[in-house]
Short mmCIF file of C-alpha atoms in Angstrom, two decimals:
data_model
loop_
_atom_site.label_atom_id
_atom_site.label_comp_id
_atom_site.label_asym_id
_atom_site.label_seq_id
_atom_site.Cartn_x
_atom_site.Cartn_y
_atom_site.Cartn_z
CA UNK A 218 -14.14 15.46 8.76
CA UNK A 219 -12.70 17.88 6.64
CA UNK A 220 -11.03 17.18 3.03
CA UNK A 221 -7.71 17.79 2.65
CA UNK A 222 -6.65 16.53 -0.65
CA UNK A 223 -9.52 16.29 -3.73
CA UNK A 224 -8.26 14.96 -7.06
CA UNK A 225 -11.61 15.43 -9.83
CA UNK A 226 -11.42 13.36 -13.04
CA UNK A 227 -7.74 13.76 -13.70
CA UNK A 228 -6.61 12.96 -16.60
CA UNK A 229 -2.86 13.01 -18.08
CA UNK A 230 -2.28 11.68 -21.45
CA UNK A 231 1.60 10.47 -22.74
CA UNK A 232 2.36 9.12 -25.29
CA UNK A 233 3.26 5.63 -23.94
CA UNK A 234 0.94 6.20 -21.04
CA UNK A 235 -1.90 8.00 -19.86
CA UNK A 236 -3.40 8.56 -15.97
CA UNK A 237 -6.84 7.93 -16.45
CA UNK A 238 -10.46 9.09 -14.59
CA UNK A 239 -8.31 9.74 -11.03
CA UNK A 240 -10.72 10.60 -8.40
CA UNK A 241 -10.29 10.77 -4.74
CA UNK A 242 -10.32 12.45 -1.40
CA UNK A 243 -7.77 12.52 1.49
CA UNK A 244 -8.83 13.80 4.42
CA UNK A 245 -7.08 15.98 7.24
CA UNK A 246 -4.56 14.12 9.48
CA UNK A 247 -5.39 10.87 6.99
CA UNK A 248 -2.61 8.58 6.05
CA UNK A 249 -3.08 7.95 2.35
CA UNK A 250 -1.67 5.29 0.64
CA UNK A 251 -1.30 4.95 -3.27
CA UNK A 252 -0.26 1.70 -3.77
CA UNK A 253 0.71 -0.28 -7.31
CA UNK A 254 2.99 -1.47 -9.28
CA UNK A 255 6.30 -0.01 -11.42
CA UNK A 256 4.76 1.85 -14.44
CA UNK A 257 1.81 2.48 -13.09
CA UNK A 258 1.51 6.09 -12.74
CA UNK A 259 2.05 6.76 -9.04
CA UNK A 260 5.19 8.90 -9.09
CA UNK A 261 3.19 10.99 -12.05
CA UNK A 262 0.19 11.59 -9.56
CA UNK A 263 1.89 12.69 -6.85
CA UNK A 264 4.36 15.37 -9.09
CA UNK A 265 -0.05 16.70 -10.48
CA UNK A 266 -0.74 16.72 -6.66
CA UNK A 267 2.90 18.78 -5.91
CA UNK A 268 1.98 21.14 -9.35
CA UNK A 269 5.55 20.10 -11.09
CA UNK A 270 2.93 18.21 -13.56
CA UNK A 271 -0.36 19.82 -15.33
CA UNK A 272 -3.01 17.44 -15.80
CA UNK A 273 -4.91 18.17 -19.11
CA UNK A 274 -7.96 17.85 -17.60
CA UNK A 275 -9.66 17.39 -14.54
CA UNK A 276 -9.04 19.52 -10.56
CA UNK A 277 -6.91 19.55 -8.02
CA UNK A 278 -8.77 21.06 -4.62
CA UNK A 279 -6.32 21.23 -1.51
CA UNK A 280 -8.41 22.49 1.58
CA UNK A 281 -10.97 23.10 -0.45
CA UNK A 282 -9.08 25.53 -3.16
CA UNK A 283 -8.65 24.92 -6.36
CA UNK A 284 -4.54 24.63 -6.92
CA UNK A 285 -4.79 23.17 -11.03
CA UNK A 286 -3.06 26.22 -12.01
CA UNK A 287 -0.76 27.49 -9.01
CA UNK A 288 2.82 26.51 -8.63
CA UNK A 289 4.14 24.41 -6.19
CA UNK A 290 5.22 27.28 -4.03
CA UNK A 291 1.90 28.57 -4.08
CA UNK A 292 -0.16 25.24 -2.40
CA UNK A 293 1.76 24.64 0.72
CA UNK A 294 2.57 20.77 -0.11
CA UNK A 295 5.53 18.92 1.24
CA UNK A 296 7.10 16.83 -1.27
CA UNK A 297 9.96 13.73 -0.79
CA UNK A 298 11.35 12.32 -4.15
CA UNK A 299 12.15 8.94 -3.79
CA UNK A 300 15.38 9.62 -4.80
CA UNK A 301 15.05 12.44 -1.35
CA UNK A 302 16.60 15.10 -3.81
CA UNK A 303 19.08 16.50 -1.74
CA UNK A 304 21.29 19.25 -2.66
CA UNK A 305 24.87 17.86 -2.79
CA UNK A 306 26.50 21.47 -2.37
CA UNK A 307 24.81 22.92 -0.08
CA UNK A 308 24.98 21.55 3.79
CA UNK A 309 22.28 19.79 5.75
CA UNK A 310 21.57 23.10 7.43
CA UNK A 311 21.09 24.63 4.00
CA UNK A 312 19.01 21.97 2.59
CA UNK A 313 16.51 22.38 4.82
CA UNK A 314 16.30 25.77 5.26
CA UNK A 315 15.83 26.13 1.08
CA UNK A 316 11.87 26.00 1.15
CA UNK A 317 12.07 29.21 3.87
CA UNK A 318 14.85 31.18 2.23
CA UNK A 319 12.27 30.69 -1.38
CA UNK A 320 9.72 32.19 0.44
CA UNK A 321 11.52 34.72 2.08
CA UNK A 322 11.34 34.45 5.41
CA UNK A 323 13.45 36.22 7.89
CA UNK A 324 16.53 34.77 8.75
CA UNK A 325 16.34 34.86 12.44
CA UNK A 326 12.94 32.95 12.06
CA UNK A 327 14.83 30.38 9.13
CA UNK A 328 17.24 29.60 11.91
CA UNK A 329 14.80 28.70 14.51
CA UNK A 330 12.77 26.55 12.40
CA UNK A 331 14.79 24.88 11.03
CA UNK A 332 16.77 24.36 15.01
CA UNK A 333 13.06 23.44 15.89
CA UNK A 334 12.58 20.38 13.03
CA UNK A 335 16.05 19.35 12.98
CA UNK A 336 15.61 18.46 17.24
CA UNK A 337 12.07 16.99 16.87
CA UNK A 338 13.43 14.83 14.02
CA UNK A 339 16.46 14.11 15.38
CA UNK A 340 19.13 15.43 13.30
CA UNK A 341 20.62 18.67 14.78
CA UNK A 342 23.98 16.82 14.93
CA UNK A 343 24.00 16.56 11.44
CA UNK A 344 23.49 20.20 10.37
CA UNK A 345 27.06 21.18 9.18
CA UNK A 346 27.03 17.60 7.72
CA UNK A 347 27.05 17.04 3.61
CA UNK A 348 24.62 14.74 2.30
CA UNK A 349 27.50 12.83 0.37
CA UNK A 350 27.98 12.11 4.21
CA UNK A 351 25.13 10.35 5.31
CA UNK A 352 23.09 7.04 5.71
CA UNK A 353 19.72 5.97 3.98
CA UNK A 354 17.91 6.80 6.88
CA UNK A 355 20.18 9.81 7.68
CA UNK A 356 19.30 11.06 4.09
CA UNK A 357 15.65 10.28 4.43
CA UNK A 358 15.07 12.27 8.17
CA UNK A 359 16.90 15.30 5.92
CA UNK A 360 14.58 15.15 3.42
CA UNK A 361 11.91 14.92 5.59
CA UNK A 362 12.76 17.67 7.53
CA UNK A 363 12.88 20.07 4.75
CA UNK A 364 9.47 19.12 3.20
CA UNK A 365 8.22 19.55 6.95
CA UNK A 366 9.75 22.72 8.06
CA UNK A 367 7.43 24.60 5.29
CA UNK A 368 4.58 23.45 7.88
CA UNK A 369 2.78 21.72 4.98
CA UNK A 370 -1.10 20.63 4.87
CA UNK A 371 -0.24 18.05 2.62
CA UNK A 372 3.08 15.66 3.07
CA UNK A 373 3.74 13.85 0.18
CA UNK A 374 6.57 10.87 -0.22
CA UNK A 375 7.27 8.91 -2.97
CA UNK A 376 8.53 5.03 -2.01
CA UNK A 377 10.02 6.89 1.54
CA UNK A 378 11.11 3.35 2.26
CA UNK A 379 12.48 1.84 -1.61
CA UNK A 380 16.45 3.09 -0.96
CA UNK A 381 16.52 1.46 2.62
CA UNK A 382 18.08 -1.79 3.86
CA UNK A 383 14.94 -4.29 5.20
CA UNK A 384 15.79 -4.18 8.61
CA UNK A 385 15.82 -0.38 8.75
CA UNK A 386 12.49 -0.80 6.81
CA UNK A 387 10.58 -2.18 9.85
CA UNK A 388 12.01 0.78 12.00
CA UNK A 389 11.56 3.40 9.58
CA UNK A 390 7.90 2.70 9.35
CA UNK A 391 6.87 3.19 12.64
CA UNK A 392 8.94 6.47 12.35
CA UNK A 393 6.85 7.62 9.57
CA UNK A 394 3.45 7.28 11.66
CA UNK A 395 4.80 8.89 14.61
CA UNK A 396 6.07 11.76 12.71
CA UNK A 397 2.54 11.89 11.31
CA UNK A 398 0.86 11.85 14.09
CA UNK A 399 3.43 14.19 15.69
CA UNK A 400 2.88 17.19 13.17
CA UNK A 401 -1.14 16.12 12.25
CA UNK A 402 -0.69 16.74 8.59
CA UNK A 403 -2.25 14.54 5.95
CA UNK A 404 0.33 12.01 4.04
CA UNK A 405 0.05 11.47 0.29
CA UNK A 406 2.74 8.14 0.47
CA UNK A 407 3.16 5.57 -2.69
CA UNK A 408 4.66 2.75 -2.66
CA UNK A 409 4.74 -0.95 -4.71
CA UNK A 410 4.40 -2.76 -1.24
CA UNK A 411 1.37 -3.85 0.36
CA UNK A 412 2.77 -4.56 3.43
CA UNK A 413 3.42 -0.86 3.93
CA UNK A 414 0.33 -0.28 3.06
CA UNK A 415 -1.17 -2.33 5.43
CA UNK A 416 0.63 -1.00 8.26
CA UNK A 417 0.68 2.92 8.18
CA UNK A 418 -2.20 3.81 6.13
CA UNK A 419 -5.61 4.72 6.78
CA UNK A 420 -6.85 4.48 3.56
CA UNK A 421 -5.50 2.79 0.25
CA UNK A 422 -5.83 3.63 -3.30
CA UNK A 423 -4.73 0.54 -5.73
CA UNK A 424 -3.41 2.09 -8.63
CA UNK A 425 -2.94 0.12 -12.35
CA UNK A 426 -1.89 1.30 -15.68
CA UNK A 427 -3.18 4.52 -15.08
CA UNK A 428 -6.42 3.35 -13.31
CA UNK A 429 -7.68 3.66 -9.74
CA UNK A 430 -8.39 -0.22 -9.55
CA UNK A 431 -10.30 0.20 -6.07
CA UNK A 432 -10.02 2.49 -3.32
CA UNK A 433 -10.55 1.34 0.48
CA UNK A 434 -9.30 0.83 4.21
CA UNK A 435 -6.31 -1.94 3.97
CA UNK A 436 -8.53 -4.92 5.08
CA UNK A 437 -11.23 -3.73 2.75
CA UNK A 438 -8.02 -3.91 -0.10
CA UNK A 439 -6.78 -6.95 1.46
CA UNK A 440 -9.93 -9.03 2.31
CA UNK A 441 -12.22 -7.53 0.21
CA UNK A 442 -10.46 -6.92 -3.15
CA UNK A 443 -13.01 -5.67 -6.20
CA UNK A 444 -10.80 -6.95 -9.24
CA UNK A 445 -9.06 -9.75 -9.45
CA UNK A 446 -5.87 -8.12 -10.42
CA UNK A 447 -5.39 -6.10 -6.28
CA UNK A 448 -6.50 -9.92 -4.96
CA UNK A 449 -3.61 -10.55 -7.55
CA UNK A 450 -1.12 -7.87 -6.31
CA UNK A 451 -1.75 -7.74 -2.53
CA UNK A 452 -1.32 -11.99 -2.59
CA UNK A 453 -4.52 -13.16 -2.24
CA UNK A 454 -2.68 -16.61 -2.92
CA UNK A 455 -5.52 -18.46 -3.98
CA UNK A 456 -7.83 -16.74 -7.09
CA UNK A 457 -10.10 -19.26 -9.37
CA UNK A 458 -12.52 -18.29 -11.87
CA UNK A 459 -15.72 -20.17 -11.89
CA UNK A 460 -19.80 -20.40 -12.58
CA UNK A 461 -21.79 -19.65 -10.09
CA UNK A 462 -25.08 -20.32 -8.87
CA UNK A 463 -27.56 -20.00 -5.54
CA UNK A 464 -28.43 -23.46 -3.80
CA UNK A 465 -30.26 -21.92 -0.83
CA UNK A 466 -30.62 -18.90 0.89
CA UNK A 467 -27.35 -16.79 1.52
CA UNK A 468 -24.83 -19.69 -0.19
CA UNK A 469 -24.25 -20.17 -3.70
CA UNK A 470 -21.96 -23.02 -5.07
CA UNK A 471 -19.02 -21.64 -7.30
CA UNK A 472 -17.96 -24.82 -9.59
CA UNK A 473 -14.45 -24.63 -11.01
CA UNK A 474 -14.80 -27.74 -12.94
CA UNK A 475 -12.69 -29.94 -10.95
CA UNK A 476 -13.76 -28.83 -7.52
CA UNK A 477 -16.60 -26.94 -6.43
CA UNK A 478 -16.76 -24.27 -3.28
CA UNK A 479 -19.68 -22.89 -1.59
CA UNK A 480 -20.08 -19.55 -0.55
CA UNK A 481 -21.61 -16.61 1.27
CA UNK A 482 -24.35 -14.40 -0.97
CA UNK A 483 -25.92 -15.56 -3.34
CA UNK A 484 -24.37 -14.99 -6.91
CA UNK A 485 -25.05 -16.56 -10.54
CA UNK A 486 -22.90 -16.38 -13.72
CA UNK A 487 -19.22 -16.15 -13.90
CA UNK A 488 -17.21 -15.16 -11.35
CA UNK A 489 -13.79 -15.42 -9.35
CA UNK A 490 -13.22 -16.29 -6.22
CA UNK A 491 -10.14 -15.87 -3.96
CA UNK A 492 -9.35 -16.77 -0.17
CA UNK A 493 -5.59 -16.33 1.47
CA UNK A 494 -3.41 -19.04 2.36
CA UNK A 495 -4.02 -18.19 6.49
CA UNK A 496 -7.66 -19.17 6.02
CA UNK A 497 -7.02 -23.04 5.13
CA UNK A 498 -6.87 -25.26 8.01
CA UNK A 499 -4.86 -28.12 7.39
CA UNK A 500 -5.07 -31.65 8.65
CA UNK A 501 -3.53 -35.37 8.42
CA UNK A 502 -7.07 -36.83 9.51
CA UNK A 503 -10.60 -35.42 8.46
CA UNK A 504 -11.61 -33.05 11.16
CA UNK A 505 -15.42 -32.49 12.40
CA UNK A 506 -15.70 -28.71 11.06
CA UNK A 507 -18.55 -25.97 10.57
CA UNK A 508 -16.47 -25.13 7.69
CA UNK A 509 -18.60 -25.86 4.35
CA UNK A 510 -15.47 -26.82 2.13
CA UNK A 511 -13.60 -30.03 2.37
CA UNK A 512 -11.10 -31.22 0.43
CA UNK A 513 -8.14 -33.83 -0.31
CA UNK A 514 -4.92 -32.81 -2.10
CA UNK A 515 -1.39 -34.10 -1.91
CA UNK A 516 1.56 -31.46 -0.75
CA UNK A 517 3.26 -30.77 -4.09
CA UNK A 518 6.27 -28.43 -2.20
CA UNK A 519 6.61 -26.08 0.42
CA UNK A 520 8.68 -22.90 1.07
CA UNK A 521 10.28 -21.88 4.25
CA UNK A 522 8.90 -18.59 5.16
CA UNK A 523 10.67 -17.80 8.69
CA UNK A 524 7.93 -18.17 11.45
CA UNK A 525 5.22 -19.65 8.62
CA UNK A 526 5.27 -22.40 6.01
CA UNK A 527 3.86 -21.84 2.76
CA UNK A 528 2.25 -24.86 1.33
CA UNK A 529 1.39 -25.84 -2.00
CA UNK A 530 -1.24 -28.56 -2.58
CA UNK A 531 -2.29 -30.17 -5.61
CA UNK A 532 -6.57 -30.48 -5.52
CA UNK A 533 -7.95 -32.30 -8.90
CA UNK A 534 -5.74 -30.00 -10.95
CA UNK A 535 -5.56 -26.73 -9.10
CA UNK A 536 -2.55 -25.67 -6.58
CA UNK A 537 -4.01 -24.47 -3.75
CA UNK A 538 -1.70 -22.30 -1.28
CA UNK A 539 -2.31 -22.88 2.73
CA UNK A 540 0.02 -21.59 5.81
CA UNK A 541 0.98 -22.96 8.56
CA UNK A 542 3.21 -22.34 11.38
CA UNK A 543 6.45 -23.54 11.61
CA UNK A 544 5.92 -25.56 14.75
CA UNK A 545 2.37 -26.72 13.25
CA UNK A 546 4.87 -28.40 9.92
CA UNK A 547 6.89 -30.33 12.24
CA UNK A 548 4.69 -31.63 14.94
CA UNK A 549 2.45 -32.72 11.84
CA UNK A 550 5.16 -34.01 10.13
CA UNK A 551 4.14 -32.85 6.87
CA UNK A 552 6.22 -33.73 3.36
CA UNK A 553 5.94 -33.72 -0.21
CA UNK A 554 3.16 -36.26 -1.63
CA UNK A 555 1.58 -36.28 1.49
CA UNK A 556 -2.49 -36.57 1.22
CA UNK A 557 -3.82 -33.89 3.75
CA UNK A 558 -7.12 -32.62 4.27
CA UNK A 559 -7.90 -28.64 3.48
CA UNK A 560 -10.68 -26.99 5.23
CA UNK A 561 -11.99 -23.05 4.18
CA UNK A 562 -15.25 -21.35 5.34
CA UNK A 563 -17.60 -20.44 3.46
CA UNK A 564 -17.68 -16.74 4.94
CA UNK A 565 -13.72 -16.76 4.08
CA UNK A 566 -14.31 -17.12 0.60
CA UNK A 567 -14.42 -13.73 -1.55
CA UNK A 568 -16.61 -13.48 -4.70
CA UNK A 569 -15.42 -11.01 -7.17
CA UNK A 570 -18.06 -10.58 -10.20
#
């Protein structure tokens, strides 16, 4: 498959912050995800990907060019601020039209493109419209229409979905795949939430102070986290540093002090391990399992999550988070100080060294 997007050993240095060893490759018609924190150096990335930003060192190849040096006009990249950017003055019409009428095209062929993405993105009845006039999601189909009408290779959108209400959010996400899909260009999108992650991208980039932390397909992130701080910031729920050491082949016993797991592979010295709340089963009554972890705890609290209940269990000194489902909590009748039994496999158990 061919690269779209390469970023070589970037470096940016500020005073108060500095982007740091940023290396990666998007590929065409790939949905990439950059996902971290505030502060940590998304927003900067992206504006070195666009060329508003210079990075002191390191490349920037888009289809296989080198672009360090040329303008933004010059690289044929699509770019939505997260604030969308839109030009209060000038109409909806005129907004989008503004990347053509910079490069010069022909107004007869301005007027059909921009009739052509305003239809396929459903906004031609806003085109006389001002942008003091419309929605979140109004504003947000504008702005993508003008980074689109340019007929980019490279989309990018900087937390598309931070300035919407959450029950647009759901919507709008499935909006931003389909348009995707629709025009087959590759997405550069950032964002602090994992859950978007999870859901449109193809490949995920966990970004921290500056630092590409681990890059991956979401349920490599999500299952298979390298660092303990993206099992930290994609809510692992449950992350315990420990000493490990092999008791047979393929299992090792991690020992936290007060409780002990055993585990898949077969590791030695200090480590962490981390396993979600969805992979504890919970019980009233020890249950006949192939899992290789048992334990007792007592249900310190619990928090209504909608369709789930998150509980919080109290094991010999650690809290340990579980799920259930709502109908599971009340047809078990579980409460506070209750002793249950928790039950995690062995090959649901992730060892970070």
């Amino acid at each position: 498959m061919k690269i779209c997007l390469e970023l070589v050993n970037i470096w940016k240095d500020f005073k108060e912050f500095k982007l740091e060893k940023i290396s990666l490759k998007a590929y065409e018609k790939e949905y990439f995800v950059v996902l971290g924190p505030s502060g940590a150096g998304k927003t900067l990335l992206l504006q070195i990907i666009a060329g508003i930003l210079d990075p002191d060192k390191g490349k920037v190849y888009i289809d296989g060019v080198d672009m360090t040096q040329e303008p933004p006009e010059k690289r044929n990249v699509g770019y939505v601020p997260q604030n969308y950017a839109l030009f209060p003055h000038l109409s909806v019409y005129d907004n989008i039209a503004f990347g053509l009428k910079i490069r010069k095209l022909p107004e007869d062929k301005i007027k059909l493109k921009v009739k052509n993405i305003a239809e396929k993105l459903e906004i031609a009845h806003l085109l006389k419209r001002s942008p003091r006039t419309l929605s979140g999601g109004e504003a947000q189909r504008v702005a993508l229409a003008r980074a689109l009408v340019i007929e980019p290779k490279l989309l990018l959108l900087d937390e598309p979905l931070a300035a919407v209400d959450p029950v647009l959010r759901w919507e709008l996400r499935g909006y931003l795949k389909k348009i995707q899909s629709e025009f087959e260009t590759t997405v550069i999108h950032v964002t602090h939430d994992f859950t978007e992650a999870l859901s449109l991208a193809n490949k995920v980039a966990v970004l921290n102070k500056g630092v590409i932390e681990q890059i991956g397909t979401p349920q490599e992130i999500f299952y298979k986290p390298k660092s303990e701080f993206v099992a930290w910031f994609t809510r692992a729920g449950n992350i315990f540093k420990g000493e490990a050491k092999p008791i047979e082949e393929g299992l090792s016993i991690v020992d936290l002090g007060p409780v002990h797991f055993t585990v898949c592979g077969a590791y030695e010295g200090k480590v962490a391990v981390m396993f979600r709340p969805e992979h504890v089963v919970i019980s009233k009554q020890p249950l006949t399992s192939s899992a290789k972890n048992e334990l007792i705890g007592i249900i310190d609290d619990y928090v209504d999550e909608g369709p789930l209940v998150l509980l919080k269990i109290g094991v010999n000194g650690l809290s340990i988070k579980a799920y259930v489902t709502k109908s599971s909590f009340y047809n078990l009748g579980l409460k506070r100080q209750e002793k249950v039994y928790l039950y995690v496999k062995a090959s649901q158990i992730h060892v970070i060294k």
